[in-house]
Structure formats: C-alpha cells, structure tokens
Amino acid sequence: MPSALDLRVRAARRHLRDDALRAEDIGIRYADARNAPHSGHFEGFASYDRTTDSCITAMLNVVARTHEVAADTVRASLRHRPVAGDALAMLSFAALFALVAYGVTGRVNRNFPLDGGRDSVVAVAAIILTSILVSGAAVMVGEWYAISLEVIRVGNGHLSYRTQRVPWTHHRTKLLVAGMALFWVMAALRRRIDAGRESDHATRWAGRPARKVATSPTSLAPPSTRVDRQ
C-alpha cells in the first residue's frame, strides 16, 4: 500500500534511504544469483552489469511508487550515508593506530636517541621514514577494516560498486598524511614519557644512602701487624 513520505522530515528521509538500500541490495543479490560468475549462467560482465542495473532500477521504482516520490530522488538517497558510522570506523582505527605507533616509536627512540649533532639528524630521519612505512601499511589495512564494517552494515559480502561509497577509498592521501602526523605526535609523546621515567629513576637512585661495604678485622689492621698463616 502506498505511503507518502514528507521528505522535509529527517526521519522520512532516513526511512526512504533505508528502503532504497534494501531495494538496491535485493537487486544485487538477484543479479548475483542469476548472472554472476559463480551462478552457472555467466555470460560476461557486460551482461551481468545490465542485469544488475535493470534489477536495481526496477526495485527502486517500486520504492518510488510506494512512497510517492520521484525515482531520481530514491536513487539520490543512496548517496546519503550515516555520518556516525563512518566517523566511528575512522576514529576506532585511529585509536588502534595510535597504540601501534606508540609501541613502534619506543623501539625507534631506543635505537636512534636524540644525543645532539649528527645522531639527532639520524633519529629524526628514522622517525620520518618509519612514519611513512607504518602509515602506508595502516592506510591499506584501514581500508580493509572500513570495507569489512560496511559489509556488516549492509549484510551482504558482495558490495559490488557500493565499495566506492566507503569514504576511506576516496581519501587515501589525506589519511596517509594524517597517519604520519599522528605517528610524529606519538613519537614525541613516547620520547617525553621515556625521558621522564629515566629522570625519575636517576633521582630515586641519587637519593639512596651509600651502601656500607662489609670489612673484616684483618683488612682493617695495618700492614705491619697482619699475621700471615703458614
């Protein structure tokens, strides 16, 4: 039964988006079962794409008629993503990356201390190089992480072109730079914390009383009075 939606209301727009996502997923599942490479009826990717497009269009038209909105409006609603979910994915991975960076920078700081002169140049170069390597790996792992969360959210292991809607896939360079910057922050923090620990350790040892050395009566006697035992 048709039920018109007032798209001026946020809840109505969210309802339309959810229905459009379900319709799109049904279309993709149908095309996968009917004409995908593993379906047993594969006739090439061009045929598969046509089947996918026709199925999704038919399903979106059903949603449009049901809610008495234009078909283009239904299709456009697919581009609106829940900001909270994408923010949670990025922030949770950033927290994990910070923990890894904290551990890695500890080893780099120990191997390349800032002792001044040429050693300091080498230490800074080691931090920069390591940040590039670790951040590059994190961008790739983070993309897999974000896509995995999208698979869980959609409920379909075959995202198809929906992978391109994951924000991570469009900001790789920015994420690399952000990862390097976070790595440098963690390196400075780790160096400061380690320096503070070393200072506290040295202070505690300096405040301890000198340890008395046990001596024997023979060792306290003058050399001339010592008795040699035969």
Coordinates of C-alpha atoms in Angstrom, one line a residue:
M1 CA 0.0 0.0 0.0
P2 CA 1.5 3.4 -1.0
S3 CA 2.5 5.6 1.9
A4 CA 3.7 9.1 1.0
L5 CA 6.7 10.5 2.8
D6 CA 7.3 14.1 3.7
L7 CA 11.0 14.4 2.9
R8 CA 11.2 17.7 4.8
V9 CA 11.3 15.4 7.9
R10 CA 14.6 13.8 8.8
A11 CA 13.0 10.6 9.8
A12 CA 11.2 10.3 6.5
R13 CA 14.5 10.9 4.6
R14 CA 16.1 8.2 6.7
H15 CA 13.2 5.8 6.0
L16 CA 13.5 6.4 2.3
R17 CA 17.2 5.8 2.3
D18 CA 16.8 2.6 4.2
D19 CA 14.2 1.3 1.8
A20 CA 16.4 2.3 -1.2
L21 CA 19.3 0.5 0.3
R22 CA 17.3 -2.7 0.8
A23 CA 15.9 -2.4 -2.7
E24 CA 19.4 -2.0 -4.1
D25 CA 20.7 -5.0 -2.1
I26 CA 17.8 -7.2 -3.4
G27 CA 18.7 -6.2 -7.0
I28 CA 22.4 -7.0 -6.5
R29 CA 21.6 -10.4 -4.9
Y30 CA 19.2 -11.3 -7.7
A31 CA 21.8 -10.4 -10.3
D32 CA 24.4 -12.4 -8.4
A33 CA 22.2 -15.5 -8.3
R34 CA 21.1 -15.1 -12.0
N35 CA 24.1 -14.0 -13.9
A36 CA 27.3 -13.7 -11.7
P37 CA 30.5 -15.6 -12.5
H38 CA 29.7 -18.2 -9.8
S39 CA 26.0 -18.5 -10.7
G40 CA 26.5 -21.1 -13.5
H41 CA 24.8 -18.7 -16.0
F42 CA 27.6 -16.2 -16.5
E43 CA 27.6 -14.6 -20.0
G44 CA 30.2 -11.9 -19.4
F45 CA 30.5 -8.9 -17.2
A46 CA 28.6 -6.7 -19.6
S47 CA 25.6 -8.9 -19.4
Y48 CA 26.0 -9.1 -15.6
D49 CA 26.1 -5.3 -15.3
R50 CA 23.0 -4.9 -17.4
T51 CA 21.2 -7.5 -15.2
T52 CA 22.3 -5.6 -12.1
D53 CA 21.2 -2.2 -13.4
S54 CA 17.8 -3.4 -14.6
C55 CA 17.1 -5.2 -11.3
I56 CA 18.1 -2.3 -9.2
T57 CA 16.1 0.2 -11.3
A58 CA 13.0 -2.0 -11.1
M59 CA 13.3 -2.2 -7.3
L60 CA 14.0 1.5 -6.8
N61 CA 10.9 2.2 -8.9
V62 CA 8.8 0.1 -6.6
V63 CA 10.1 2.2 -3.6
A64 CA 9.3 5.4 -5.6
R65 CA 5.7 4.3 -6.2
T66 CA 5.3 3.1 -2.7
H67 CA 6.3 6.4 -1.1
E68 CA 5.0 8.6 -3.9
V69 CA 8.4 10.2 -4.7
A70 CA 10.4 10.6 -7.9
A71 CA 12.6 7.7 -8.9
D72 CA 15.6 10.0 -9.1
T73 CA 15.0 11.1 -5.5
V74 CA 15.1 7.5 -4.4
R75 CA 18.3 6.8 -6.3
A76 CA 19.9 10.0 -4.9
S77 CA 19.1 8.9 -1.3
L78 CA 21.6 6.1 -1.8
R79 CA 24.4 8.6 -1.7
H80 CA 23.5 9.8 1.8
R81 CA 25.5 7.8 4.3
P82 CA 25.2 7.8 8.1
V83 CA 27.9 10.1 9.4
A84 CA 28.1 8.4 12.8
G85 CA 29.0 5.0 11.3
D86 CA 31.8 6.4 9.1
A87 CA 33.1 8.5 12.0
L88 CA 33.1 5.5 14.3
A89 CA 35.1 3.4 11.8
M90 CA 37.8 6.1 11.3
L91 CA 38.1 7.0 15.0
S92 CA 38.3 3.5 16.2
F93 CA 41.0 2.7 13.7
A94 CA 42.8 5.9 14.6
A95 CA 42.9 4.8 18.2
L96 CA 44.3 1.4 17.3
F97 CA 46.9 3.1 15.0
A98 CA 47.9 5.4 17.9
L99 CA 48.6 2.4 20.2
V100 CA 50.7 0.7 17.5
A101 CA 52.6 3.9 16.8
Y102 CA 53.3 4.3 20.5
G103 CA 54.9 0.9 20.6
V104 CA 56.9 1.3 17.4
T105 CA 58.2 4.7 18.3
G106 CA 59.5 3.3 21.6
R107 CA 61.8 1.0 19.7
V108 CA 62.9 3.7 17.2
N109 CA 63.7 6.1 20.0
R110 CA 65.8 3.5 21.8
N111 CA 67.8 2.6 18.6
F112 CA 68.1 6.2 17.5
P113 CA 68.4 8.5 20.5
L114 CA 68.5 12.3 20.2
D115 CA 72.0 12.9 21.5
G116 CA 72.7 16.0 19.5
G117 CA 74.7 16.6 16.3
R118 CA 74.6 14.0 13.6
D119 CA 72.9 11.5 15.8
S120 CA 69.9 13.8 16.1
V121 CA 69.6 14.1 12.3
V122 CA 69.7 10.3 12.0
A123 CA 67.0 10.0 14.7
V124 CA 64.6 12.5 13.0
A125 CA 65.2 10.7 9.7
A126 CA 64.4 7.4 11.2
I127 CA 61.1 8.7 12.7
I128 CA 60.1 10.2 9.3
L129 CA 60.9 7.1 7.3
T130 CA 59.2 4.8 9.8
S131 CA 56.1 7.0 9.8
I132 CA 55.8 6.7 6.0
L133 CA 56.1 2.9 6.1
V134 CA 53.8 2.4 9.1
S135 CA 51.2 4.9 7.8
G136 CA 51.2 3.4 4.3
A137 CA 50.5 0.0 5.7
A138 CA 47.8 1.5 8.0
V139 CA 46.0 3.1 5.1
M140 CA 45.7 -0.3 3.3
V141 CA 44.7 -2.2 6.5
G142 CA 42.3 0.6 7.4
E143 CA 40.6 0.4 4.1
W144 CA 40.0 -3.3 4.5
Y145 CA 38.7 -2.6 8.0
A146 CA 36.3 0.1 6.8
I147 CA 35.0 -2.2 4.0
S148 CA 34.6 -5.0 6.4
L149 CA 32.4 -2.8 8.6
E150 CA 30.4 -1.8 5.5
V151 CA 29.8 -5.5 4.7
I152 CA 28.5 -6.0 8.2
R153 CA 26.3 -2.9 8.0
V154 CA 24.9 -3.9 4.6
G155 CA 24.6 -7.6 5.4
N156 CA 26.0 -8.7 2.1
G157 CA 29.5 -10.0 1.5
H158 CA 29.3 -8.8 -2.1
L159 CA 29.4 -5.0 -2.0
S160 CA 29.9 -4.6 -5.8
Y161 CA 30.1 -0.9 -6.7
R162 CA 29.0 0.0 -3.2
T163 CA 32.6 -0.2 -2.1
Q164 CA 33.2 3.2 -3.7
R165 CA 30.8 4.7 -1.3
V166 CA 33.1 4.0 1.7
P167 CA 34.8 7.4 2.4
W168 CA 38.1 5.7 3.1
T169 CA 38.5 4.8 -0.6
H170 CA 38.4 8.5 -1.6
H171 CA 40.8 10.0 1.0
R172 CA 43.9 7.7 0.9
T173 CA 46.4 10.5 0.5
K174 CA 44.8 12.6 3.3
L175 CA 44.7 9.6 5.5
L176 CA 48.4 8.9 4.8
V177 CA 49.4 12.4 5.8
A178 CA 47.2 12.3 8.9
G179 CA 48.7 8.9 9.9
M180 CA 52.2 10.4 9.6
A181 CA 51.3 13.4 11.7
L182 CA 49.8 11.2 14.4
F183 CA 52.9 9.0 14.3
W184 CA 55.1 12.0 14.9
V185 CA 52.9 13.1 17.8
M186 CA 53.1 9.6 19.4
A187 CA 56.9 9.6 18.8
A188 CA 57.3 13.0 20.7
L189 CA 55.0 11.8 23.4
R190 CA 56.8 8.5 23.8
R191 CA 60.2 10.3 23.9
R192 CA 59.0 12.7 26.6
I193 CA 57.5 9.9 28.7
D194 CA 60.6 7.8 28.5
A195 CA 62.8 10.8 29.4
G196 CA 60.6 11.4 32.4
R197 CA 60.9 7.8 33.5
E198 CA 64.7 7.9 33.2
S199 CA 64.9 11.1 35.2
D200 CA 62.7 9.7 38.0
H201 CA 64.8 6.6 38.1
A202 CA 68.0 8.6 38.3
T203 CA 66.5 10.8 41.1
R204 CA 65.5 7.8 43.2
W205 CA 69.0 6.2 42.9
A206 CA 70.6 9.5 43.8
G207 CA 68.5 9.9 47.0
R208 CA 69.5 6.5 48.3
P209 CA 72.2 6.3 51.1
A210 CA 75.6 5.0 50.2
R211 CA 75.8 1.2 50.8
K212 CA 78.3 0.2 53.5
V213 CA 80.9 -2.4 52.5
A214 CA 81.5 -5.1 55.0
T215 CA 85.1 -5.4 56.1
S216 CA 87.0 -8.0 58.1
P217 CA 89.2 -7.2 61.1
T218 CA 92.2 -8.3 59.3
S219 CA 91.7 -5.9 56.4
L220 CA 91.4 -3.0 58.9
A221 CA 94.7 -3.8 60.6
P222 CA 97.9 -2.0 59.5
P223 CA 100.0 -4.0 57.1
S224 CA 102.8 -4.4 59.6
T225 CA 100.5 -6.1 62.2
R226 CA 98.9 -8.6 59.9
V227 CA 99.8 -12.2 60.7
D228 CA 100.4 -14.5 57.7
R229 CA 99.3 -18.0 58.3
Q230 CA 101.6 -20.7 57.1

